[in-house]
Amino acid sequence: MTLPTHAQIVVIGGGIIGSSTAYHLARDHKADVVLLEQGKLTSGSTWHAAGLVGQLRSSASITRVLKYSVDLYKGLAAETGLETGWKMTGCLRLATNEDRWTEYKRLATTARSFGMEMHLISPEEVKRMWPLMETSDLVGASWLPTDGQASPSDITQSLAKGARMHGAKIFEGVRVLGFGMEGNRITSVRTTGGEIACEKVVNCAGQWARQVGAMAGIEVPLQAVRHQYIVTEKIDGLSPETATIRDPDRRTYFKEEVGGLVMGGYEPNPQPLSTGDIPNDWQFHLFEDDYDHFEQHLVQAMARVPALESVGVKQMINGPESFTPDGNFILGPAPECVNMFVGAGFNAFGIASGGGAGWVLADWVVNGEAPLDLWVVDIRRFSAMHRDRQWVSDRTCEAYGKHYTIGFPHEEYTSGRPRIVSPLYERLKAHRAVFGSKLGWERPNWFAPEGVEPRDIYSMGRQNWFAHVGAEHRHVREAVGLFDQSSFAKYEVTGRDAARALDHVCANDVTRAPGRLTYTQLLNSRGGIEADLTVARLAEDRFYVVTGTGFRTHDLAWIAEHLPQGDVAIRDITEDWGTLSLMGPRSRDVLAQVTDADVSDAAFPFGHVREIVIAGATVRALRVTYVGELGWELHVPLAATGAIFDALMAAGADHDIRPIGYRALESLRLEKGYRAWSSDITPNDTPFEAGLGWAVKMRRNADFIGRTALEAVQGQPLRKRLAGFTLDDPAAVLVGRETILRNGQAVGYLTSGGYGYTVGKSIGYGYVRNEGGVSDDFLASGDYELVVANERFPARIVLAPLYDPENLKVKA
Ligand SMILES: Cc1cc2nc3c(=O)[nH]c(=O)nc-3n(C[C@H](O)[C@H](O)[C@H](O)COP(=O)(O)OP(=O)(O)OC[C@H]3O[C@@H](n4cnc5c(N)ncnc54)[C@H](O)[C@@H]3O)c2cc1C
């Protein structure tokens, strides 16, 4: 077959991801698709995968993606005539200690929140289900009956056949060599078989995705790592329906295969491949068996399944797989190139994800918008720092090593740090800061008082910082605190048409007079919230946009992509400005001491931006708050950050000023009911559902992205609404995803959870769902409970901010 000269969409890579994407593009969108595979289908990482298929993740959307895979694999053979090897054997996860058990109790709650069945069972039940297992060290196990296993090559061949049946053209033995480009747009794909003009490209090139991306100037931050498992000879008494096992405390997994066991593991000392390019001629490539390295898993596995001591190993598989710095895969539109999409970096769950990842990626490619909240896997969660291959490799190895470690709340990575520091780093360290990291930036999480060791000690209950963060929190409520928020992402939007362009992108009215500041959402065409940020109008034709540290690449790309044609430009100026947030009832007293500007409420009201001078530097002062107190965000020329910090600390000495960390910030915002993008508000939620209808300019006759969708639902009953909850029981630790029960029925789950030190209670937010509509009466009339780590606690619903400084009221 000769290559076509044109295709609407070219998919690169014939592994499970490329095949699934081509299948969905052809089946769901009737797209004109060509798939190019340099070797044979499955010849990359797919053919040698072990084939375990698990579904539960901590993100509801990703769990939905994985559930979709299972549903697809179940029915695919009926459509294509090619079997997938799907077997619903269920999955047992073993716990050998109390922290792990708590983790499973939380997991079981998450499963329930996401509508999945997961049971916690005793060691005796485990023994009954899996008689060959040694269970004497077990506390218990979780049992997810709908998980299973499948044959990776068979699924891929079945998907490829399905893709062909729906019209996709698949070419094996054709390598992509480069791209024809016009600026940052691909116009054609150059291959060993000729050139194909195209509109869009989907890079599903597995461990080669980084080098394929580089041909178009994009970065795909993944690292190939060797991953090994063994396949044993037949074991007497092992049923083909045996459940798959994950034994994380022993870092191993098992599944049945033709009467024997497949057994592999995640070691703490992984073996990354080079940070350079992967050879192209690597079809069906395996590495030498490495028993020295694998022995650590064998020892653990034999202790768990003693029959392994006397059974032969039929085969060892030592294959390459792509892993990423945060253990999540990489999906979506590359920010550097307007028409390349990526689906790669599957962290050894590409078989489990393949079906669903192809579904959502195909939708994203065709519609230009993700069909769900896919933020945790969105390629735009990375930034320019991820071009550092050694950093990516180091962090990826740390993530690999943590694959099976207990997931403690608030845990921070340790590798590749410090990477980006604000000018205040040393000063904050001198104040005994304990740092966390966000998109490479070191940020103070909390400050250890003298006599307290400045480090996190993780646990499943209240952690060692709990009381100290409480003291910081109260300090902001009662006196004044200074936050280093220099890592905020900052953009400047300029041009004659800037106001008109931003008016189109923003849901709130950002075109008010210069000097005004507006909190706004950016919506997608479904009315879902794609971003949540502040826009300050500095001049008729100049706007200053501030958003969260982690959203830097995403929000910039979203705005740039949606700005209408005209005289308008956007520029990322994050590194030009440091940010000091001066917050608390005494913040005005401190500010007035360091500037000649009038900072009285009359001269400098809430929601305004002014240029003021502090310590000889011109500062953009934004009167805004995320903590529910009087305060200013001071955006200062980066080089002056240290001097201004010193000036504020000196002036604030009489007012008891102190630096405050991000954990106190989180507690303060929970009490005030401010929403956090990526948890409380996401592309799945509209401003109406999130209680942010007041921030949408429906009454102004202005068109903006998402308006049509909102108009269609305006005035109708909402099927879900964000609400706050408090718990009185101090034993309950909220971490998010706890199930909300209304009159004993599950109606939603928490999107955020934490503790409010002023109200003295645990606080959570989550959407309450009801098909018939969620009215005020519906919300107020129920009896609520939260399921926390599998235990029910009475809860109170709160529909107004718990803490309201204007009225100096504390409600709970
Ligand atoms: C030992 C091991 C065990 C595993 N076990 C499991 C498991 O139990 N469950 C699970 O869910 N996952 C498992 N995985 C992970 C799984 O194998 C991968 O996540 C999955 O196969 C990735 O699929 P892919 O399509 O992204 O990549 P690949 O299968 O590698 O496909 C990419 C394709 O792109 C092609 N390509 C690259 N460059 C070009 C080019 N320039 N032109 C044309 N074509 C190109 C390659 O030839 C390749 O075929 C395991 C992995 C390993 C290594």
Short mmCIF file of C-alpha atoms and ligand atoms in Angstrom, two decimals, residues 12-18 36-53 174-177 204-208 212 215 227-229 253 280 283 317 319-321 343-353, ligand 1:
data_model
loop_
_atom_site.label_atom_id
_atom_site.label_comp_id
_atom_site.label_asym_id
_atom_site.label_seq_id
_atom_site.Cartn_x
_atom_site.Cartn_y
_atom_site.Cartn_z
CA ILE A 12 2.53 8.23 15.08
CA GLY A 13 3.05 4.90 16.84
CA GLY A 14 1.35 1.54 16.60
CA GLY A 15 1.39 0.58 20.28
CA ILE A 16 -1.77 0.32 22.32
CA ILE A 17 -2.10 4.10 22.65
CA GLY A 18 -1.72 4.97 18.97
CA LEU A 36 2.34 5.19 11.01
CA GLU A 37 4.40 2.55 12.81
CA GLN A 38 8.13 2.30 12.23
CA GLY A 39 8.26 -1.44 12.97
CA LYS A 40 5.35 -3.80 13.53
CA LEU A 41 2.25 -3.00 15.56
CA THR A 42 2.95 -3.58 19.32
CA SER A 43 6.73 -3.81 18.76
CA GLY A 44 7.57 -0.99 21.26
CA SER A 45 6.62 -1.42 24.91
CA THR A 46 3.22 -2.93 24.31
CA TRP A 47 4.04 -6.53 23.31
CA HIS A 48 5.88 -7.38 26.48
CA ALA A 49 3.55 -5.76 29.03
CA ALA A 50 2.35 -7.99 31.85
CA GLY A 51 -1.28 -7.09 31.17
CA LEU A 52 -2.64 -6.23 34.60
CA VAL A 53 -5.60 -3.90 34.32
CA VAL A 174 7.11 3.53 8.00
CA ARG A 175 9.23 5.76 10.19
CA VAL A 176 8.53 9.43 10.80
CA LEU A 177 11.72 11.40 10.12
CA CYS A 204 1.89 8.23 20.46
CA ALA A 205 5.48 7.13 19.97
CA GLY A 206 5.97 5.61 23.44
CA GLN A 207 9.54 5.96 24.69
CA TRP A 208 10.39 7.65 21.38
CA VAL A 212 9.50 12.63 17.87
CA MET A 215 11.42 17.17 15.70
CA HIS A 227 11.14 -2.83 34.00
CA GLN A 228 11.36 -6.57 34.65
CA TYR A 229 9.08 -9.46 35.42
CA TYR A 253 2.68 -7.69 41.71
CA ASN A 280 15.13 3.66 16.22
CA GLN A 283 11.57 -3.43 17.52
CA ILE A 317 11.12 -10.04 30.47
CA GLY A 319 11.77 -4.28 28.76
CA PRO A 320 11.78 -0.51 28.41
CA GLU A 321 8.82 1.56 29.51
CA GLY A 343 -0.34 10.49 24.25
CA ALA A 344 2.74 8.98 25.93
CA GLY A 345 4.57 8.26 29.20
CA PHE A 346 2.24 5.59 30.57
CA ASN A 347 4.21 4.57 33.68
CA ALA A 348 3.47 0.86 33.30
CA PHE A 349 -0.28 1.32 33.18
CA GLY A 350 -0.64 1.89 29.45
CA ILE A 351 -2.59 -1.31 28.96
CA ALA A 352 -5.01 -0.34 31.71
CA SER A 353 -5.29 3.19 30.32
C1 LIG B 1 7.89 -5.20 31.69
C2 LIG B 1 6.68 -4.35 31.53
C3 LIG B 1 5.49 -4.75 32.11
C4 LIG B 1 4.34 -3.97 31.96
N1 LIG B 1 3.18 -4.37 32.52
C5 LIG B 1 2.03 -3.63 32.38
C6 LIG B 1 0.81 -4.06 32.95
O1 LIG B 1 0.73 -5.08 33.59
N2 LIG B 1 -0.29 -3.28 32.78
C7 LIG B 1 -0.24 -2.13 32.09
O2 LIG B 1 -1.28 -1.44 31.99
N3 LIG B 1 0.91 -1.70 31.51
C8 LIG B 1 2.05 -2.44 31.64
N4 LIG B 1 3.22 -2.02 31.06
C9 LIG B 1 3.23 -0.74 30.36
C10 LIG B 1 2.77 -0.84 28.92
O3 LIG B 1 3.51 -1.79 28.24
C11 LIG B 1 2.95 0.52 28.26
O4 LIG B 1 2.45 1.56 29.08
C12 LIG B 1 2.26 0.61 26.93
O5 LIG B 1 2.58 -0.48 26.14
C13 LIG B 1 2.64 1.89 26.22
O6 LIG B 1 2.08 1.89 24.96
P1 LIG B 1 2.46 3.00 23.89
O7 LIG B 1 1.54 2.80 22.77
O8 LIG B 1 2.51 4.31 24.56
O9 LIG B 1 3.98 2.69 23.51
P2 LIG B 1 4.63 1.62 22.53
O10 LIG B 1 3.98 0.30 22.64
O11 LIG B 1 6.08 1.66 22.77
O12 LIG B 1 4.28 2.18 21.09
C14 LIG B 1 4.97 3.26 20.51
C15 LIG B 1 5.22 2.90 19.08
O13 LIG B 1 5.69 4.06 18.39
C16 LIG B 1 6.54 3.60 17.36
N5 LIG B 1 7.40 4.70 16.91
C17 LIG B 1 8.32 5.34 17.63
N6 LIG B 1 8.94 6.28 16.90
C18 LIG B 1 8.39 6.23 15.68
C19 LIG B 1 8.62 6.94 14.48
N7 LIG B 1 9.55 7.90 14.40
N8 LIG B 1 7.87 6.63 13.40
C20 LIG B 1 6.90 5.67 13.45
N9 LIG B 1 6.67 4.95 14.57
C21 LIG B 1 7.40 5.23 15.68
C22 LIG B 1 7.32 2.50 18.02
O14 LIG B 1 7.91 1.62 17.10
C23 LIG B 1 6.28 1.84 18.90
O15 LIG B 1 5.69 0.70 18.34
C24 LIG B 1 4.40 -2.77 31.21
C25 LIG B 1 5.60 -2.38 30.64
C26 LIG B 1 6.74 -3.15 30.79
C27 LIG B 1 8.01 -2.70 30.19
#
